[in-house]
Structures are given as C-alpha cells and as structure tokens.
Amino acid sequence: MPLAETHLAVWMLVFARLAGWTWLDPLAGRLPPVLRLGLAATLAAALAPAVSAAVPPPFSVQGVLALAMEALWGAALALCVRLVFAAVSAGFAWFGHTASGGLLTLTAEQAEPMDAAWRALAGWLAAMAFLAASGHLLVVDALRDSFTAMPVALLPAAADLRTLAEAGGWLIAAGVALALPLLALALLVQLAFGLFARGSPGIDMFSAGLGIAALGVLAGWVWAVPLVAHTISPAIEALGGWLGTLMPR
C-alpha cells in the first residue's frame, strides 16, 4: 500500500478500538455520540503515529474484519471499567430499598423510577471518585499500552487472553469490594428499623424511614467517595500493569 494509505489504515484501526471503548466507557458514554466519535478521532490522531504494524487495506474484507475486531477489543477494555461502576450502582440500588425498609416500594412500576434515581446517584458518585483518583488518565495510559500489548489487526495468543481475563476479574473484585460497605450500611439501617418497631410499636415507620434513609444516604456519601477513589485507582493501575506484562512477548 502507498504510505498515505498505510497511515490511513493504521489510524482507522486505532480509531475503531477507541470508538469501541467510548461506546461502553462509563464516563465517555455520557457524552453525545458525535462527541464520543470526536474524542475517539482525537485520541487516534495522537496515538496512531506510535503504532507500527502491518495492516491490511482498510476497504478490503480483511480490513473490515480487522476494524470489527478492534472495536470489540476497545469495548472489552471499557467493559472492565464499567464493571466497577455497575457494582457500585447495584450496591446503591439495594441500599435504597433496604434504607427505606421496603415501605416505599409497593409495585414494580413504583420501584423502577426509584432504582433509576439511585443508579444515577451512584453513577455520578463513582464518576467523581474516578476523576479524583485520576482514573481517566490511567485509562488513557492503559489504552496506549494496549496497542503495544495487543497490536492492531493481530489475534492475541491464548496466554494473553488469559492475562486480560485475570485483569478483568481483578476489577470485578474491586467493584464488589466497593459495594460491600454500602450493603453493610444498609443492613445497619435495617437493624435500626427493627429496633424502632420493637421498642415503639405505634411509631410511624413511614416517617421514620424517610429520616433514617436521608441520614443513611448522607453517611454513605461521605464514606463512599474516599473509598471509591482509593479503590478505583489501584484497580486501573492493575489493568495497566497486566497490559505491561504482555509487552515483551
């Protein structure tokens, strides 16, 4: 291929991986589709000059298959980060149900908007902690290292796939570790409901539930932000470290 076409093919493959990442990344996924593509194109222009690989013509059958494979790789990397956010969101949603004693959830139709509000709160909390821990910079470093660990248009070895799966499993464990303190706090609030009901049978549990739930949310907010920031940073660093171990191969 001519030199200009080679550069275009490399840029398109890098762009495909980054576009797959922006599609599932918890932070980039909040942007409109046009801004996501613009972010992927900008990062591809910055990272493509450092990528050196023999690539197929971009408009051939092999080139289209390579583009699809790169998009899947980018989505897989973003999925590792999204698992952490999903665990936090699930923990907050469960916390919302138990903190109210189940009194505010009567039907599935009523539970759905409550879950959406709790998941939105958990998403913003995790996003702020992620940015505070410089997680966005660590993700960009991991993406840059991924082009060395997993060259474009090449299928990785089985050992490399196992290493990447181990990194993803470590991130799942980190997400569960983030959600467990919230679940413990929710159980304590549930215990407080039981003590109230046992000590004062005539108390209005609906009104008490609102107050205790508000205090529980405030305590969870103050407690969770440093915890999330402390846990997300080593999780992303571990992913970058595992990618780094693949580079000499």
Tab-separated table of C-alpha atoms in Angstrom:
chain	number	residue	atom	x	y	z
A	1	MET	CA	0.000	0.000	0.000
A	2	PRO	CA	1.172	3.586	-0.536
A	3	LEU	CA	2.472	5.401	2.512
A	4	ALA	CA	-0.573	7.667	2.883
A	5	GLU	CA	-2.941	4.702	2.627
A	6	THR	CA	-0.922	2.829	5.235
A	7	HIS	CA	-1.205	5.754	7.656
A	8	LEU	CA	-4.937	5.933	6.990
A	9	ALA	CA	-5.338	2.207	7.629
A	10	VAL	CA	-3.438	2.430	10.930
A	11	TRP	CA	-5.472	5.453	12.016
A	12	MET	CA	-8.744	3.715	11.159
A	13	LEU	CA	-7.799	0.627	13.177
A	14	VAL	CA	-6.745	2.744	16.160
A	15	PHE	CA	-9.938	4.774	15.805
A	16	ALA	CA	-12.033	1.587	15.727
A	17	ARG	CA	-10.572	0.392	19.039
A	18	LEU	CA	-11.046	3.791	20.664
A	19	ALA	CA	-14.577	4.096	19.268
A	20	GLY	CA	-15.452	0.737	20.821
A	21	TRP	CA	-14.037	1.998	24.095
A	22	THR	CA	-16.050	5.242	24.054
A	23	TRP	CA	-19.221	3.290	23.318
A	24	LEU	CA	-19.124	1.357	26.630
A	25	ASP	CA	-16.922	3.542	28.831
A	26	PRO	CA	-18.958	4.815	31.818
A	27	LEU	CA	-17.632	8.374	31.532
A	28	ALA	CA	-17.338	8.772	27.762
A	29	GLY	CA	-20.704	7.035	27.392
A	30	ARG	CA	-22.379	10.064	28.993
A	31	LEU	CA	-21.357	12.196	26.008
A	32	PRO	CA	-23.456	12.545	22.841
A	33	PRO	CA	-22.479	10.124	20.046
A	34	VAL	CA	-20.878	12.895	17.963
A	35	LEU	CA	-18.637	13.955	20.854
A	36	ARG	CA	-17.711	10.326	21.519
A	37	LEU	CA	-16.591	9.886	17.922
A	38	GLY	CA	-14.722	13.195	18.094
A	39	LEU	CA	-12.935	12.079	21.263
A	40	ALA	CA	-12.006	8.759	19.644
A	41	ALA	CA	-10.757	10.516	16.493
A	42	THR	CA	-8.639	12.967	18.514
A	43	LEU	CA	-7.049	10.231	20.622
A	44	ALA	CA	-6.497	8.126	17.493
A	45	ALA	CA	-4.652	11.006	15.829
A	46	ALA	CA	-2.420	11.272	18.916
A	47	LEU	CA	-1.753	7.538	19.332
A	48	ALA	CA	-1.608	6.348	15.712
A	49	PRO	CA	1.938	7.673	14.969
A	50	ALA	CA	3.321	5.403	17.702
A	51	VAL	CA	1.616	2.300	16.269
A	52	SER	CA	3.741	0.304	13.864
A	53	ALA	CA	2.149	-2.816	12.433
A	54	ALA	CA	1.495	-4.481	9.110
A	55	VAL	CA	-2.170	-3.759	8.471
A	56	PRO	CA	-4.473	-4.919	5.669
A	57	PRO	CA	-6.061	-2.420	3.264
A	58	PRO	CA	-8.871	-0.678	5.167
A	59	PHE	CA	-11.528	-1.256	2.493
A	60	SER	CA	-10.849	-4.953	1.901
A	61	VAL	CA	-12.574	-7.914	3.534
A	62	GLN	CA	-9.601	-8.429	5.842
A	63	GLY	CA	-9.612	-4.726	6.699
A	64	VAL	CA	-13.307	-4.720	7.618
A	65	LEU	CA	-12.820	-7.794	9.817
A	66	ALA	CA	-9.826	-6.117	11.474
A	67	LEU	CA	-11.907	-2.989	12.160
A	68	ALA	CA	-14.634	-5.097	13.771
A	69	MET	CA	-12.082	-6.945	15.897
A	70	GLU	CA	-10.506	-3.679	17.074
A	71	ALA	CA	-13.925	-2.287	18.015
A	72	LEU	CA	-14.558	-5.417	20.085
A	73	TRP	CA	-11.179	-5.042	21.811
A	74	GLY	CA	-11.965	-1.453	22.741
A	75	ALA	CA	-15.382	-2.456	24.047
A	76	ALA	CA	-13.785	-5.225	26.131
A	77	LEU	CA	-11.374	-2.761	27.747
A	78	ALA	CA	-14.231	-0.368	28.535
A	79	LEU	CA	-16.303	-3.231	29.925
A	80	CYS	CA	-13.620	-3.880	32.551
A	81	VAL	CA	-14.023	-0.314	33.834
A	82	ARG	CA	-17.806	-0.431	33.529
A	83	LEU	CA	-17.978	-3.452	35.818
A	84	VAL	CA	-16.710	-1.309	38.697
A	85	PHE	CA	-19.408	1.300	38.068
A	86	ALA	CA	-22.066	-1.416	37.720
A	87	ALA	CA	-21.160	-2.933	41.084
A	88	VAL	CA	-21.411	0.463	42.781
A	89	SER	CA	-24.760	1.181	41.084
A	90	ALA	CA	-26.162	-2.192	42.154
A	91	GLY	CA	-24.999	-1.595	45.723
A	92	PHE	CA	-26.652	1.820	45.837
A	93	ALA	CA	-29.924	0.481	44.387
A	94	TRP	CA	-30.061	-2.264	47.009
A	95	PHE	CA	-29.165	0.292	49.667
A	96	GLY	CA	-32.094	2.446	48.551
A	97	HIS	CA	-34.550	-0.422	49.018
A	98	THR	CA	-33.277	-1.517	52.427
A	99	ALA	CA	-32.758	2.014	53.762
A	100	SER	CA	-36.477	2.662	53.308
A	101	GLY	CA	-37.385	-0.626	54.901
A	102	GLY	CA	-39.155	-1.644	51.718
A	103	LEU	CA	-42.021	0.657	52.695
A	104	LEU	CA	-41.564	2.988	49.747
A	105	THR	CA	-41.554	0.210	47.160
A	106	LEU	CA	-45.013	-1.203	46.574
A	107	THR	CA	-45.027	-2.337	42.950
A	108	ALA	CA	-42.519	-2.890	40.188
A	109	GLU	CA	-43.778	0.254	38.445
A	110	GLN	CA	-43.060	2.326	41.554
A	111	ALA	CA	-39.681	0.687	42.102
A	112	GLU	CA	-38.391	1.462	38.610
A	113	PRO	CA	-38.097	5.284	38.998
A	114	MET	CA	-36.552	4.841	42.450
A	115	ASP	CA	-33.932	2.470	41.053
A	116	ALA	CA	-33.186	4.918	38.233
A	117	ALA	CA	-32.596	7.732	40.730
A	118	TRP	CA	-30.331	5.619	42.920
A	119	ARG	CA	-28.362	4.351	39.942
A	120	ALA	CA	-27.921	7.902	38.647
A	121	LEU	CA	-26.650	8.975	42.070
A	122	ALA	CA	-24.260	6.026	42.189
A	123	GLY	CA	-23.021	6.783	38.671
A	124	TRP	CA	-22.199	10.393	39.485
A	125	LEU	CA	-20.579	9.416	42.790
A	126	ALA	CA	-18.383	6.817	41.104
A	127	ALA	CA	-17.576	9.245	38.265
A	128	MET	CA	-16.425	11.961	40.682
A	129	ALA	CA	-14.301	9.491	42.615
A	130	PHE	CA	-12.934	8.108	39.344
A	131	LEU	CA	-11.856	11.581	38.209
A	132	ALA	CA	-10.485	12.419	41.673
A	133	ALA	CA	-8.301	9.305	41.517
A	134	SER	CA	-7.018	10.346	38.041
A	135	GLY	CA	-8.729	7.286	36.649
A	136	HIS	CA	-9.280	8.941	33.274
A	137	LEU	CA	-5.513	9.407	32.861
A	138	LEU	CA	-4.880	5.816	33.900
A	139	VAL	CA	-7.436	4.607	31.347
A	140	VAL	CA	-5.735	6.594	28.577
A	141	ASP	CA	-2.393	5.063	29.630
A	142	ALA	CA	-3.966	1.594	29.544
A	143	LEU	CA	-5.352	2.269	26.061
A	144	ARG	CA	-1.939	3.427	24.877
A	145	ASP	CA	-0.269	0.343	26.344
A	146	SER	CA	-2.920	-1.893	24.780
A	147	PHE	CA	-1.608	-1.092	21.293
A	148	THR	CA	1.771	-2.491	22.337
A	149	ALA	CA	0.384	-5.449	24.266
A	150	MET	CA	-2.229	-6.294	21.623
A	151	PRO	CA	-1.068	-4.957	18.227
A	152	VAL	CA	-3.735	-3.875	15.790
A	153	ALA	CA	-5.058	-6.389	13.252
A	154	LEU	CA	-3.447	-9.320	15.090
A	155	LEU	CA	-5.141	-12.044	17.094
A	156	PRO	CA	-3.619	-12.356	20.597
A	157	ALA	CA	-2.245	-15.587	21.976
A	158	ALA	CA	-4.220	-17.695	24.444
A	159	ALA	CA	-1.910	-16.670	27.296
A	160	ASP	CA	-2.554	-13.001	26.516
A	161	LEU	CA	-6.303	-13.574	26.622
A	162	ARG	CA	-5.962	-15.287	29.991
A	163	THR	CA	-3.918	-12.378	31.330
A	164	LEU	CA	-6.533	-9.873	30.182
A	165	ALA	CA	-9.278	-12.014	31.749
A	166	GLU	CA	-7.364	-12.003	35.044
A	167	ALA	CA	-7.190	-8.218	34.901
A	168	GLY	CA	-10.935	-8.030	34.305
A	169	GLY	CA	-11.565	-10.427	37.180
A	170	TRP	CA	-9.485	-8.247	39.483
A	171	LEU	CA	-11.619	-5.253	38.517
A	172	ILE	CA	-14.809	-7.223	39.236
A	173	ALA	CA	-13.453	-7.991	42.712
A	174	ALA	CA	-12.673	-4.293	43.173
A	175	GLY	CA	-16.237	-3.364	42.234
A	176	VAL	CA	-17.665	-5.884	44.701
A	177	ALA	CA	-15.350	-4.516	47.394
A	178	LEU	CA	-16.765	-1.060	46.714
A	179	ALA	CA	-20.371	-2.230	47.011
A	180	LEU	CA	-19.974	-4.310	50.188
A	181	PRO	CA	-19.574	-1.337	52.609
A	182	LEU	CA	-22.766	0.176	51.213
A	183	LEU	CA	-24.586	-3.114	51.742
A	184	ALA	CA	-23.272	-3.311	55.313
A	185	LEU	CA	-24.520	0.219	55.972
A	186	ALA	CA	-27.916	-0.715	54.553
A	187	LEU	CA	-28.111	-3.723	56.890
A	188	LEU	CA	-27.353	-1.457	59.858
A	189	VAL	CA	-30.174	0.856	58.793
A	190	GLN	CA	-32.470	-2.161	58.508
A	191	LEU	CA	-31.472	-3.150	62.049
A	192	ALA	CA	-32.360	0.350	63.228
A	193	PHE	CA	-35.821	-0.089	61.706
A	194	GLY	CA	-36.254	-3.319	63.629
A	195	LEU	CA	-35.253	-1.686	66.915
A	196	PHE	CA	-37.661	1.195	66.306
A	197	ALA	CA	-40.526	-1.159	65.537
A	198	ARG	CA	-39.759	-3.354	68.568
A	199	GLY	CA	-39.354	-0.513	71.053
A	200	SER	CA	-42.229	1.673	69.842
A	201	PRO	CA	-44.887	-0.388	68.063
A	202	GLY	CA	-47.027	2.689	67.450
A	203	ILE	CA	-44.323	4.714	65.678
A	204	ASP	CA	-44.974	5.870	62.122
A	205	MET	CA	-42.410	3.766	60.287
A	206	PHE	CA	-43.071	5.598	57.038
A	207	SER	CA	-41.966	8.954	58.504
A	208	ALA	CA	-39.104	7.387	60.429
A	209	GLY	CA	-37.967	5.580	57.320
A	210	LEU	CA	-37.588	8.825	55.393
A	211	GLY	CA	-35.407	10.372	58.106
A	212	ILE	CA	-33.225	7.317	58.592
A	213	ALA	CA	-32.884	6.873	54.840
A	214	ALA	CA	-31.768	10.507	54.465
A	215	LEU	CA	-29.163	10.086	57.214
A	216	GLY	CA	-28.042	6.814	55.651
A	217	VAL	CA	-27.600	8.442	52.248
A	218	LEU	CA	-25.593	11.294	53.785
A	219	ALA	CA	-23.370	8.876	55.702
A	220	GLY	CA	-22.929	6.697	52.626
A	221	TRP	CA	-21.997	9.717	50.502
A	222	VAL	CA	-19.347	10.967	52.951
A	223	TRP	CA	-17.985	7.475	53.482
A	224	ALA	CA	-18.031	6.201	49.911
A	225	VAL	CA	-16.245	8.993	47.995
A	226	PRO	CA	-12.781	8.455	49.574
A	227	LEU	CA	-13.314	4.691	49.449
A	228	VAL	CA	-14.174	4.681	45.755
A	229	ALA	CA	-11.260	6.997	44.942
A	230	HIS	CA	-8.879	4.787	46.916
A	231	THR	CA	-10.033	1.552	45.270
A	232	ILE	CA	-10.550	2.574	41.637
A	233	SER	CA	-7.011	3.919	41.226
A	234	PRO	CA	-5.186	0.640	42.051
A	235	ALA	CA	-7.774	-1.274	40.013
A	236	ILE	CA	-6.981	0.666	36.834
A	237	GLU	CA	-3.255	0.580	37.651
A	238	ALA	CA	-3.500	-3.205	37.913
A	239	LEU	CA	-5.093	-3.349	34.463
A	240	GLY	CA	-2.259	-1.235	33.074
A	241	GLY	CA	0.273	-3.446	34.849
A	242	TRP	CA	-1.169	-6.595	33.328
A	243	LEU	CA	-1.106	-4.990	29.911
A	244	GLY	CA	2.515	-4.064	30.560
A	245	THR	CA	3.408	-7.688	31.243
A	246	LEU	CA	2.258	-8.576	27.731
A	247	MET	CA	4.569	-6.091	26.001
A	248	PRO	CA	7.800	-8.145	25.887
A	249	ARG	CA	6.014	-11.074	24.208
